[in-house]
Coordinates of C-alpha atoms in Angstrom, one line a residue:
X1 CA 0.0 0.0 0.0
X2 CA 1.4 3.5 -0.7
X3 CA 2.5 5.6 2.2
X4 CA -0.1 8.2 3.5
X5 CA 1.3 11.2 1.8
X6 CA 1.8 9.2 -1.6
X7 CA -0.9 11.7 -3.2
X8 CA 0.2 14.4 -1.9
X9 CA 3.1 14.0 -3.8
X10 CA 1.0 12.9 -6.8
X11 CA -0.5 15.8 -6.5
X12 CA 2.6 18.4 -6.7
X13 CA 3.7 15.5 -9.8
X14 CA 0.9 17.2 -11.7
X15 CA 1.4 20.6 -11.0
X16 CA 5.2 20.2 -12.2
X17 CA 3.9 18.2 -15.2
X18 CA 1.5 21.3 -16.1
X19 CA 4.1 23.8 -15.5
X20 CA 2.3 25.5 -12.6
X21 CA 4.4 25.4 -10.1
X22 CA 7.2 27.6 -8.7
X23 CA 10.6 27.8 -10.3
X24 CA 12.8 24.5 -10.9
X25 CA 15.0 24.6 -7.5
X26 CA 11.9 25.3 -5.5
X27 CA 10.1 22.4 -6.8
X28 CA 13.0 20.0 -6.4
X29 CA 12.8 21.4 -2.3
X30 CA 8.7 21.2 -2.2
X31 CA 8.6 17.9 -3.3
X32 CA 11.9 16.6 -1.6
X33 CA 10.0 18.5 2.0
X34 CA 7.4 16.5 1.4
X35 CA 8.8 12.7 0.8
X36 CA 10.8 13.3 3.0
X37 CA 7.9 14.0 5.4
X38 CA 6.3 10.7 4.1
X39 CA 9.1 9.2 4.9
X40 CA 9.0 9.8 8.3
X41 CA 5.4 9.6 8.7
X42 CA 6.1 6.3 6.8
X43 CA 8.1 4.5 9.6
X44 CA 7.3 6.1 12.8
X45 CA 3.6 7.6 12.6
X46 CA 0.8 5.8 14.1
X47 CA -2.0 3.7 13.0
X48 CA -2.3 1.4 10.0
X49 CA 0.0 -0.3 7.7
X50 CA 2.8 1.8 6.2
X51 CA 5.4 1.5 3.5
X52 CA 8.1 3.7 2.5
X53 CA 7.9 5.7 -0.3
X54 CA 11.4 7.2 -1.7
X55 CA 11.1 7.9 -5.7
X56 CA 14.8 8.2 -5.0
X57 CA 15.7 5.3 -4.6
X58 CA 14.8 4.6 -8.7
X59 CA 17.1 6.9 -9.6
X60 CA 20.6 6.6 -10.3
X61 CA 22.4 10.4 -9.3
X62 CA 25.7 10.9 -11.1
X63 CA 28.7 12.4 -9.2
X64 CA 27.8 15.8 -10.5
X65 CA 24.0 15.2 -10.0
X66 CA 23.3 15.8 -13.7
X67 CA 21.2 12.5 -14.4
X68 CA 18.8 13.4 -11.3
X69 CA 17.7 16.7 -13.2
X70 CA 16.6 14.5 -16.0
X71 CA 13.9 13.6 -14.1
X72 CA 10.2 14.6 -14.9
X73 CA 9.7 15.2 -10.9
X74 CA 13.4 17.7 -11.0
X75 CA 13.1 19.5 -14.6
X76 CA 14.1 22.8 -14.8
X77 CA 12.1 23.3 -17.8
X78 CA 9.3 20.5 -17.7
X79 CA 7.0 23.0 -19.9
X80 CA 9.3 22.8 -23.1
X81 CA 10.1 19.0 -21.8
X82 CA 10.8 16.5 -24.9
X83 CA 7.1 14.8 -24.3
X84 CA 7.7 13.1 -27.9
X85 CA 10.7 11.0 -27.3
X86 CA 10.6 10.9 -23.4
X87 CA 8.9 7.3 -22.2
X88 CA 8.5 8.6 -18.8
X89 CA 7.3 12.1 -19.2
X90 CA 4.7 10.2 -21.7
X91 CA 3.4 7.9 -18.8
X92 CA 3.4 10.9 -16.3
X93 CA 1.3 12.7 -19.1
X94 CA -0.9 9.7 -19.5
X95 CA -1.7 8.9 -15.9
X96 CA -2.0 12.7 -15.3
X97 CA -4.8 13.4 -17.0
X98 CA -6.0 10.0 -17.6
X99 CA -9.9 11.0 -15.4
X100 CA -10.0 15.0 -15.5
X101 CA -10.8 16.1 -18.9
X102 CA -10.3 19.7 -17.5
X103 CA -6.5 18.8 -16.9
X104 CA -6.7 17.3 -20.0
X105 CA -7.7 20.5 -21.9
X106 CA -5.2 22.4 -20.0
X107 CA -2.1 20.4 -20.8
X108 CA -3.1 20.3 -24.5
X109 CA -3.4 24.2 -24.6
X110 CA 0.1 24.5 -23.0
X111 CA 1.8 22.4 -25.9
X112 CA -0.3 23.8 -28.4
X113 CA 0.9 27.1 -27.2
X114 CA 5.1 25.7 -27.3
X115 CA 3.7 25.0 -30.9
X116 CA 2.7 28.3 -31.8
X117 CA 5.2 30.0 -30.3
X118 CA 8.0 28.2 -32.9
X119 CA 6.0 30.5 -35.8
X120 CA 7.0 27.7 -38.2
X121 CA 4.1 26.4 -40.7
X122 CA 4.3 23.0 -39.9
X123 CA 4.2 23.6 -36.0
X124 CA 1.2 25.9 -36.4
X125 CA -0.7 23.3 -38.2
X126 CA 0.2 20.5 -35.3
X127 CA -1.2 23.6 -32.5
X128 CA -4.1 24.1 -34.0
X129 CA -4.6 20.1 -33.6
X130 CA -3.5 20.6 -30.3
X131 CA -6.4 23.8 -29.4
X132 CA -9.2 21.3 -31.2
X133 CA -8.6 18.3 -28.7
X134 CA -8.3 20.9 -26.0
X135 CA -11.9 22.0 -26.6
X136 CA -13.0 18.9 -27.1
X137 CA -11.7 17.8 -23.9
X138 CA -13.4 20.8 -22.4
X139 CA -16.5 19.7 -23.9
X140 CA -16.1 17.0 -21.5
X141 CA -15.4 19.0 -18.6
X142 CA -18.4 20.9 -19.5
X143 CA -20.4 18.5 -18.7
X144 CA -19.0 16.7 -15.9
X145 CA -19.0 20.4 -14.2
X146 CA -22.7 20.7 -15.7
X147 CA -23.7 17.4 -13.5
X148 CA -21.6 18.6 -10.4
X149 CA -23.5 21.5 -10.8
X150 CA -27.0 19.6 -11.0
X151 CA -26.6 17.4 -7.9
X152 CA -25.8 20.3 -5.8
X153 CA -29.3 21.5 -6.9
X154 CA -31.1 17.9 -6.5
X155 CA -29.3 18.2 -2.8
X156 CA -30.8 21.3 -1.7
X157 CA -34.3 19.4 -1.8
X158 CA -36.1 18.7 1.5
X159 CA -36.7 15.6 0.9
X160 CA -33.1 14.4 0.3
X161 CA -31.5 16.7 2.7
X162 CA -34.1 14.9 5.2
X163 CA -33.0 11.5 3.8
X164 CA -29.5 12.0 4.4
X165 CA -29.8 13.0 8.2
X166 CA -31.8 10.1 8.7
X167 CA -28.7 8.0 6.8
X168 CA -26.2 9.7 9.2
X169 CA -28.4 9.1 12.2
X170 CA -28.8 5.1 11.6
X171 CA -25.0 4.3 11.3
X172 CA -23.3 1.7 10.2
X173 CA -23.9 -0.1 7.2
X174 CA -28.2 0.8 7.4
X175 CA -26.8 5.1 7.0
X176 CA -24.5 3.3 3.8
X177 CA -27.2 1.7 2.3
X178 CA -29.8 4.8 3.3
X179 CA -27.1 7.2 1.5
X180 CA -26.4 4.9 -1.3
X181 CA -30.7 4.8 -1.9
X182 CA -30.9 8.6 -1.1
X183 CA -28.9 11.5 -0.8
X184 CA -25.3 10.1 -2.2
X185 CA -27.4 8.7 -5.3
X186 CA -28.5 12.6 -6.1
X187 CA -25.2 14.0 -6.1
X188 CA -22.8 14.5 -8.9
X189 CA -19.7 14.1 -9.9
X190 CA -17.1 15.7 -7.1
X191 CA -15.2 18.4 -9.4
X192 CA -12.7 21.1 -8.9
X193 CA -14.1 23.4 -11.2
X194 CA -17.2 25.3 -12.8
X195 CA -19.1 25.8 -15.4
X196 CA -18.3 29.3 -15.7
X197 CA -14.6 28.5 -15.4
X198 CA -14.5 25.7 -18.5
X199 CA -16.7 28.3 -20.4
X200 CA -13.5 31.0 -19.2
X201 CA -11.1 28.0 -20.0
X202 CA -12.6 27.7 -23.5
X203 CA -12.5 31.3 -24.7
X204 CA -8.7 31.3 -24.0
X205 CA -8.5 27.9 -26.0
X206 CA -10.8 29.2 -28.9
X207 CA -8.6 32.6 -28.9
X208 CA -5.5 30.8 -29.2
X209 CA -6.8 28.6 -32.3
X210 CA -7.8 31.9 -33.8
X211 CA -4.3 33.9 -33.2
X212 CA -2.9 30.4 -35.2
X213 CA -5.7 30.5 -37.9
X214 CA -5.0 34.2 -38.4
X215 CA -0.7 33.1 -38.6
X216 CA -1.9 30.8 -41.3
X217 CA -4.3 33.2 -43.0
X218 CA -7.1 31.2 -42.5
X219 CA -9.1 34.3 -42.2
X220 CA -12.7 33.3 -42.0
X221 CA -11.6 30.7 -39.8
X222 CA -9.7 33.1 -36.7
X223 CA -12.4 35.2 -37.0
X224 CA -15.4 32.5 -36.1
X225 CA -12.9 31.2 -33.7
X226 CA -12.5 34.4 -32.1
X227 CA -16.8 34.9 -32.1
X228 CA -17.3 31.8 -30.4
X229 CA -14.5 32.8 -27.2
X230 CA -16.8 36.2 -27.2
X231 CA -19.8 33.8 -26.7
X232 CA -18.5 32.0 -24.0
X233 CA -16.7 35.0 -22.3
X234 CA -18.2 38.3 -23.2
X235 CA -15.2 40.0 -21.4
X236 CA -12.4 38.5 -23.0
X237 CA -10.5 41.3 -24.2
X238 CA -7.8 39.5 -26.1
X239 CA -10.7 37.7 -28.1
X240 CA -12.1 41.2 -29.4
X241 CA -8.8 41.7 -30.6
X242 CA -8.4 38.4 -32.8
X243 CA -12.2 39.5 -34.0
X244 CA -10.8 42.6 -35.5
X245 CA -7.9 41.3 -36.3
X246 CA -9.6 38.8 -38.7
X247 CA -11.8 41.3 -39.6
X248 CA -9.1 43.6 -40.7
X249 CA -7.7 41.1 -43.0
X250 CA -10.8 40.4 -44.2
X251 CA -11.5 44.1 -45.4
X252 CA -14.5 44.1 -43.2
X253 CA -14.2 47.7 -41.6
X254 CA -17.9 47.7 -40.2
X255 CA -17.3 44.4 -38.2
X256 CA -13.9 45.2 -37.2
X257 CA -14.8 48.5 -35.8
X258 CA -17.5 47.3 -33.9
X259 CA -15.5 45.0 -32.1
X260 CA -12.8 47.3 -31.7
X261 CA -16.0 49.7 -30.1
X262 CA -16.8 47.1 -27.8
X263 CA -13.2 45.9 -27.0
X264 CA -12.3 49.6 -26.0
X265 CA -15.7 49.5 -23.9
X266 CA -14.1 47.2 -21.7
X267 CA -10.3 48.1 -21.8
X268 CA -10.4 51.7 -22.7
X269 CA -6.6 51.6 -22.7
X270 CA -5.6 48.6 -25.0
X271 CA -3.7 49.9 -26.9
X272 CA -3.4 47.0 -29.8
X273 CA -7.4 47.5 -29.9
X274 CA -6.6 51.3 -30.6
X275 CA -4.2 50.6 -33.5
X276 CA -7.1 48.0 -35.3
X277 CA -9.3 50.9 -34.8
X278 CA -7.2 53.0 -36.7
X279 CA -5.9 50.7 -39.6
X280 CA -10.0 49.6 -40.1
X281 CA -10.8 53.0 -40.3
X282 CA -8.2 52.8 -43.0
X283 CA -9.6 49.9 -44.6
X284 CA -13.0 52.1 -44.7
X285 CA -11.4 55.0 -46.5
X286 CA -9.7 52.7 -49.1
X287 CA -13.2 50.8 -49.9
X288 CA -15.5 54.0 -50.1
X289 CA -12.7 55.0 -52.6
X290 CA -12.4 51.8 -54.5
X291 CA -16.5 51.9 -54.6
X292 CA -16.5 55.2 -56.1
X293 CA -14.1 54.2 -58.7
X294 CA -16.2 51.0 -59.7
X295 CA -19.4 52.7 -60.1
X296 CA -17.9 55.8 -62.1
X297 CA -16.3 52.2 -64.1
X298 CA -19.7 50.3 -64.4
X299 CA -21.5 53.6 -65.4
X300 CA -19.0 54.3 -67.9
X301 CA -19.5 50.3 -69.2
X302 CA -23.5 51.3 -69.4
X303 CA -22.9 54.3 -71.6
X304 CA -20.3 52.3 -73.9
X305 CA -23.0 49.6 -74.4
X306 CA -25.7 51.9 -74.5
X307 CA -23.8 53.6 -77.2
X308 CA -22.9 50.4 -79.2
X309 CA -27.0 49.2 -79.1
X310 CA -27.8 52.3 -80.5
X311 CA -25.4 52.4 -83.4
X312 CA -26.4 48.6 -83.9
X313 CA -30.2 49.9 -83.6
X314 CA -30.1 52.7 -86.2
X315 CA -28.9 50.4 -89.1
X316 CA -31.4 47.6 -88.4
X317 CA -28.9 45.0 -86.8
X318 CA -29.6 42.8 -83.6
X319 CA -27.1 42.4 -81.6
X320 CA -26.6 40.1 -78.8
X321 CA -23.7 38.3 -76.4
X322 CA -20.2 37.3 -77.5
X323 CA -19.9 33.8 -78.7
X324 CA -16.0 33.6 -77.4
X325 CA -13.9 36.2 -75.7
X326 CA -11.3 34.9 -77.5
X327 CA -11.9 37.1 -80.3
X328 CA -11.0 40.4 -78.2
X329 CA -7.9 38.4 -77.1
X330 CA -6.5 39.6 -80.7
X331 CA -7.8 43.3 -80.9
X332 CA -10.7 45.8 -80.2
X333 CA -14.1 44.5 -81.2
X334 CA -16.1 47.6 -80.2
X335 CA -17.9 49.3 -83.5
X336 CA -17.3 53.1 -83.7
X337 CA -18.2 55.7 -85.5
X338 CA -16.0 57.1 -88.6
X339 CA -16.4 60.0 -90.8
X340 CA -15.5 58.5 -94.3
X341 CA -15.9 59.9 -97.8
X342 CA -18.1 57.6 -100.7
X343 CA -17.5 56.6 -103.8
X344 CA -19.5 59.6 -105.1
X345 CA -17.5 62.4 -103.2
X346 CA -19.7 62.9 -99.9
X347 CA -18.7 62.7 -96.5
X348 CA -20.2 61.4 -93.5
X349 CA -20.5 59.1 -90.6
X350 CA -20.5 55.8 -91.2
X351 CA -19.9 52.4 -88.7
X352 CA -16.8 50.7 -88.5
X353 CA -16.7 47.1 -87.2
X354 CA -14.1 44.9 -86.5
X355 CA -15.0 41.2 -88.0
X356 CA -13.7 38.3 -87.1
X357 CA -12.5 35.4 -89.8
X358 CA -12.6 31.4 -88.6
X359 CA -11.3 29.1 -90.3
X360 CA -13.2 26.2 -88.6
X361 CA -11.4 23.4 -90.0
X362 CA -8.1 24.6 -88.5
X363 CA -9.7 26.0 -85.8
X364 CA -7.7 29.2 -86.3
X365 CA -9.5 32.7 -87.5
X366 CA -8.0 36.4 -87.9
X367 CA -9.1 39.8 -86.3
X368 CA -10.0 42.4 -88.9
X369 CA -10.2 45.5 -87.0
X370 CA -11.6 48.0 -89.4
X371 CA -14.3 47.0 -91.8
X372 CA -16.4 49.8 -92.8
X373 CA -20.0 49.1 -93.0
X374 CA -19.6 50.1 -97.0
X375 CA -17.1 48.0 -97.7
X376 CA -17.5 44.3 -99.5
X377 CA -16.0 41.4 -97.6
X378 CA -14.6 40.5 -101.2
X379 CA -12.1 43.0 -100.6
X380 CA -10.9 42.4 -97.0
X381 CA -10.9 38.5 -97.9
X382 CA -8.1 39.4 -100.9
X383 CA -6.2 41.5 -98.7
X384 CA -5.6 38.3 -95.9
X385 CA -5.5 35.2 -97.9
X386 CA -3.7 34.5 -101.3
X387 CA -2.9 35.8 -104.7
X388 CA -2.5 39.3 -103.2
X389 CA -2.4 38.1 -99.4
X390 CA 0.3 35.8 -97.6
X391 CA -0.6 32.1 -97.4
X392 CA -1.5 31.3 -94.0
X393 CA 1.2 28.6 -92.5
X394 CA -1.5 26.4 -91.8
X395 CA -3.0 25.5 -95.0
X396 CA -0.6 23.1 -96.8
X397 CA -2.9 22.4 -99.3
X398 CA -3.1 25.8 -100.6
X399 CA -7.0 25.5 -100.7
X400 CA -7.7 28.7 -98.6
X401 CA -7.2 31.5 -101.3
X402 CA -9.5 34.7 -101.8
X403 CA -11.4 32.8 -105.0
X404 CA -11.7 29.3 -103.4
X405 CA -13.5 30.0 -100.0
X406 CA -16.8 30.6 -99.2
X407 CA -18.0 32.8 -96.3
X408 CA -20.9 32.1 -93.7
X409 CA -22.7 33.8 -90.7
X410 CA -24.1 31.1 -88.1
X411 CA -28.2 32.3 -88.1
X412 CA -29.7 32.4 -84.8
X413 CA -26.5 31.7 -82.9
X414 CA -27.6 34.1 -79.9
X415 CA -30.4 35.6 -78.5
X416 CA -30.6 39.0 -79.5
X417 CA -30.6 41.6 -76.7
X418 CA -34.2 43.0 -75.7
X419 CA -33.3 45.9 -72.9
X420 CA -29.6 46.8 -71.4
X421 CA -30.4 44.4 -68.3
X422 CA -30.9 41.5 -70.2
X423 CA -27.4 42.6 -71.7
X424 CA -25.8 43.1 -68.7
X425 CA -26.8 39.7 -67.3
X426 CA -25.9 38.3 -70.9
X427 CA -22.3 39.8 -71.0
X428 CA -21.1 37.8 -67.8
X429 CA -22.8 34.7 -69.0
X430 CA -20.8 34.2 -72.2
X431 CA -22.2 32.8 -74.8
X432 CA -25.6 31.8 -72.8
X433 CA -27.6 32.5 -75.9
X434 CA -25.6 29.9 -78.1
X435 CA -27.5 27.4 -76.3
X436 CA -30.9 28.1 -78.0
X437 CA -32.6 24.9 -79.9
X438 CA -30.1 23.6 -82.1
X439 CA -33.1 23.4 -85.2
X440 CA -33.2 27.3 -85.0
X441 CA -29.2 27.5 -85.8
X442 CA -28.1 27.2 -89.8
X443 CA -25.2 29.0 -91.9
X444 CA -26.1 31.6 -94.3
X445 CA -24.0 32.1 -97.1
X446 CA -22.8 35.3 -97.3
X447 CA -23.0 37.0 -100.8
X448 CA -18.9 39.0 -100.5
X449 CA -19.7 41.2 -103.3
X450 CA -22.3 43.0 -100.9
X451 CA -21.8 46.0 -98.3
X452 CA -20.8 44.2 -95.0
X453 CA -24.6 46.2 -93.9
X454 CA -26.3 43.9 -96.2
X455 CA -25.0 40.8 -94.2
X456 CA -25.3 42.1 -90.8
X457 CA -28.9 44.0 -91.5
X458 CA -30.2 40.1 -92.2
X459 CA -33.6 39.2 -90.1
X460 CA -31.7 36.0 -88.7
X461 CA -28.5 37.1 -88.1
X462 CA -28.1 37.9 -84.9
X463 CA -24.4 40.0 -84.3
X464 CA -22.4 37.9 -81.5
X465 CA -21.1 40.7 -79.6
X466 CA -19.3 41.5 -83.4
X467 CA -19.2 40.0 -86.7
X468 CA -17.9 36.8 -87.0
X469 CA -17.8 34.6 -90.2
X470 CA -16.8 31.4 -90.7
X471 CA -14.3 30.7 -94.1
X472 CA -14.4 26.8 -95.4
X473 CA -12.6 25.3 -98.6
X474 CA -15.0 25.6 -101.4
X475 CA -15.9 22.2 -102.5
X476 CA -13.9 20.5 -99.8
X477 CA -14.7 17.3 -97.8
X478 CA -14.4 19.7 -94.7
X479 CA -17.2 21.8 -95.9
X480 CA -19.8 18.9 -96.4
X481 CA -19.4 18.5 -92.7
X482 CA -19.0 21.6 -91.5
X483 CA -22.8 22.8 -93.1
X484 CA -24.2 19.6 -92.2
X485 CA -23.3 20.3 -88.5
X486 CA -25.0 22.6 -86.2
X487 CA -22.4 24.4 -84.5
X488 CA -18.7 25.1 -85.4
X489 CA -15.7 23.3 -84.3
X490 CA -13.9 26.8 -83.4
X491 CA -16.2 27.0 -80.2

């Protein structure tokens, strides 16, 4: 049997083990004092059955005394302690908290904080394990301090409490029976703590997870971490800090200076809580700014469009979304207006497009960007592809030349636009109106001794966002497939 002040000594084991204690040579005295005092009380104190109980007598001192401080009971340092590779500190750890998930929870946030002060990724990610099986063992604690806390109540019952007196007047084993039936049966679990102190516990732990969430720019993360310490301690400074913090980073200035507000409410002094109060009103300054600049941006992008509907209204052509930005990846695709003189000597405004030219079979095309609305597509096609223009590198056969291609426009590729909202929401869904019925969609040979008007102006050709024609081998096996299809390769 272990000596009577064996737990005692137990007892100042775990406050070493969780780093509680005094300093290392004051330890080493308090718990020599006291087996040495259950030493004594071992072999000449009275009553019962003794044995001795010397913890130095399994340990082998070195002249110096260097092995002894080796010891988990004699650490100088037991908080930054090898745990890992130690066998004995691991057993101490085990059987410490091996019943008190409170402890538990404590010596977890202690290494999670040795983690997290090491700043290094891989650490960080190890303490915020660390802060998680903390809480969860304060989950535990929770409710072992919530059923302490019940069988107090269920004690202060008349009934009971009457119960019980009659237990302790019976004696003997009837009052240990009466107890076990009564009062002892209503009690709860005999615990050191509260509620209110695991709820105190648990906003530290939560805080800490959020100051490593925030180190690892999990944003979102540090700053529900830091709401939920606020919900179980309303006071907790430090954890209206983290909240604004996260905020901050998040370029949330409303919610970061209202818990800046309320963290100065309580600490009007904290001087980290004045600084975030500063940099969000920062953050605030910068936003209304970039605000301004996006909506003088989106109502600049409403009068360009306006501006192109109209100049694609006035000459009778409907215009809808862009079958493939790809197209503006090679140059400007906006009409505008030119003044430009006519054949017969008169000068005025006329539209100038730029068109696009696929060649579907090598799914390659060419960015023409000004076509005049007066011009023929005959003479743009002689100025790009041979006799008079280069041969393009990817035609081997030679088959693309100005006099061997035919030109199409894809009918019904788009829904035409019917009001600038139905544009807008168009223009960031590319291409949504190329997914029409498939029956409605045909090519339209394009007759390229006509005005480039007399093709866009057609009833079923509905602009893409710009002209775009498709150029196919006359005669060729490609082009039997390509109009028998539906939709081109290109897309």
């Amino acid at each position: 049997p272990p000596a009577p002040n064996a737990a005692a000594v137990f007892l100042r084991c775990r406050r070493v083990l969780l780093g509680l204690g005094c300093d290392g040579s004051k330890r080493r005295h308090d718990i020599s004092t006291t087996m040495a005092a259950n030493k004594s009380s071992a072999s000449g104190g009275s009553g019962g059955e003794t044995a001795e109980f010397d913890i130095l007598d399994h340990m082998t001192v070195q002249g110096d005394g260097t092995e002894w401080r080796t010891e988990p009971l004699f650490m100088d340092d037991i908080e930054n302690a090898d745990f890992d590779n130690d066998e004995r500190l691991e057993a101490l750890r085990e059987l410490l908290f091996e019943d008190d998930p409170y402890e538990v929870a404590e010596g977890l946030r202690l290494e999670g904080n040795k983690l997290f002060r090491t700043g290094k990724t891989e650490e960080l990610r190890k303490a915020l394990i660390k802060y998680t099986e903390s809480l969860a063992a304060l989950r535990q604690a929770d409710k072992r301090a919530e059923e302490g806390r019940m069988g107090e109540k269920r004690l202060e019952n008349p009934d009971l409490l009457k119960s019980s007196r009659k237990a302790r007047a019976l004696g003997g084993q009837e009052a240990e029976q009466a107890l076990k039936d009564g009062a002892l049966q209503a009690e709860g679990p005999d615990v050191a703590y509260s509620v209110s102190d695991v709820a105190a516990k648990a906003a530290i732990v939560y805080s800490n997870r959020a100051a490593v969430h925030l180190r690892l720019r999990n944003f979102r993360h540090a700053l529900n971490d830091a709401k939920t310490a606020l919900s179980a301690d309303p006071d907790f400074v430090k954890a209206f800090f983290r909240a604004a913090q996260a905020a901050c980073q998040l370029r949330d200035d409303s919610t970061a200076l209202r818990y800046c507000k309320e963290g100065l409410a309580r600490d009007p002094e904290n001087k980290e809580l004045k600084a975030l109060r500063i940099e969000a009103k920062k953050i605030r300054k910068e936003r209304a700014e970039e605000e301004a600049v996006e909506k003088e941006e989106q109502e600049k992008e409403r009068k360009r469009e306006s501006a192109q509907r109209a100049l694609y209204s006035k000459r009778g052509i409907s215009l809808g979304p862009v079958l493939s930005s790809r197209f503006a990846e090679r140059g400007e695709t906006e009409a505008r207006l030119a003044q430009v003189e006519t054949d017969d000597g008169e000068v005025g405004n006329a539209a100038i497009f730029s068109v696009a030219i696929v060649y579907d079979e090598y799914l390659e095309f060419d960015m023409i960007e000004s076509v005049c609305e007066l011009d023929t597509l005959d003479a743009h096609l002689s100025s790009i592809l041979p006799p008079h223009g280069e041969k393009p590198s990817w035609d081997r056969r030679g088959d693309y030349t100005a006099k061997t291609v035919d030109l199409y426009y894809w009918a019904n590729a788009v829904e035409p636009y019917r009001g600038y909202d139905n544009r807008t929401r168009c223009l960031f869904a590319e291409a949504e109106g190329a997914n029409r019925d498939a029956v409605s969609k045909y090519w339209v040979k394009v007759d390229t001794s006509l005005p480039l008007l007399a093709a866009l102006s057609r009833a079923n050709h509905v602009v893409p966002g710009h002209p775009v024609f498709f150029v196919v081998a006359r005669g060729s096996d490609f082009a039997k497939v390509f109009l028998a299809s539906n939709e081109p390769a290109v897309l």
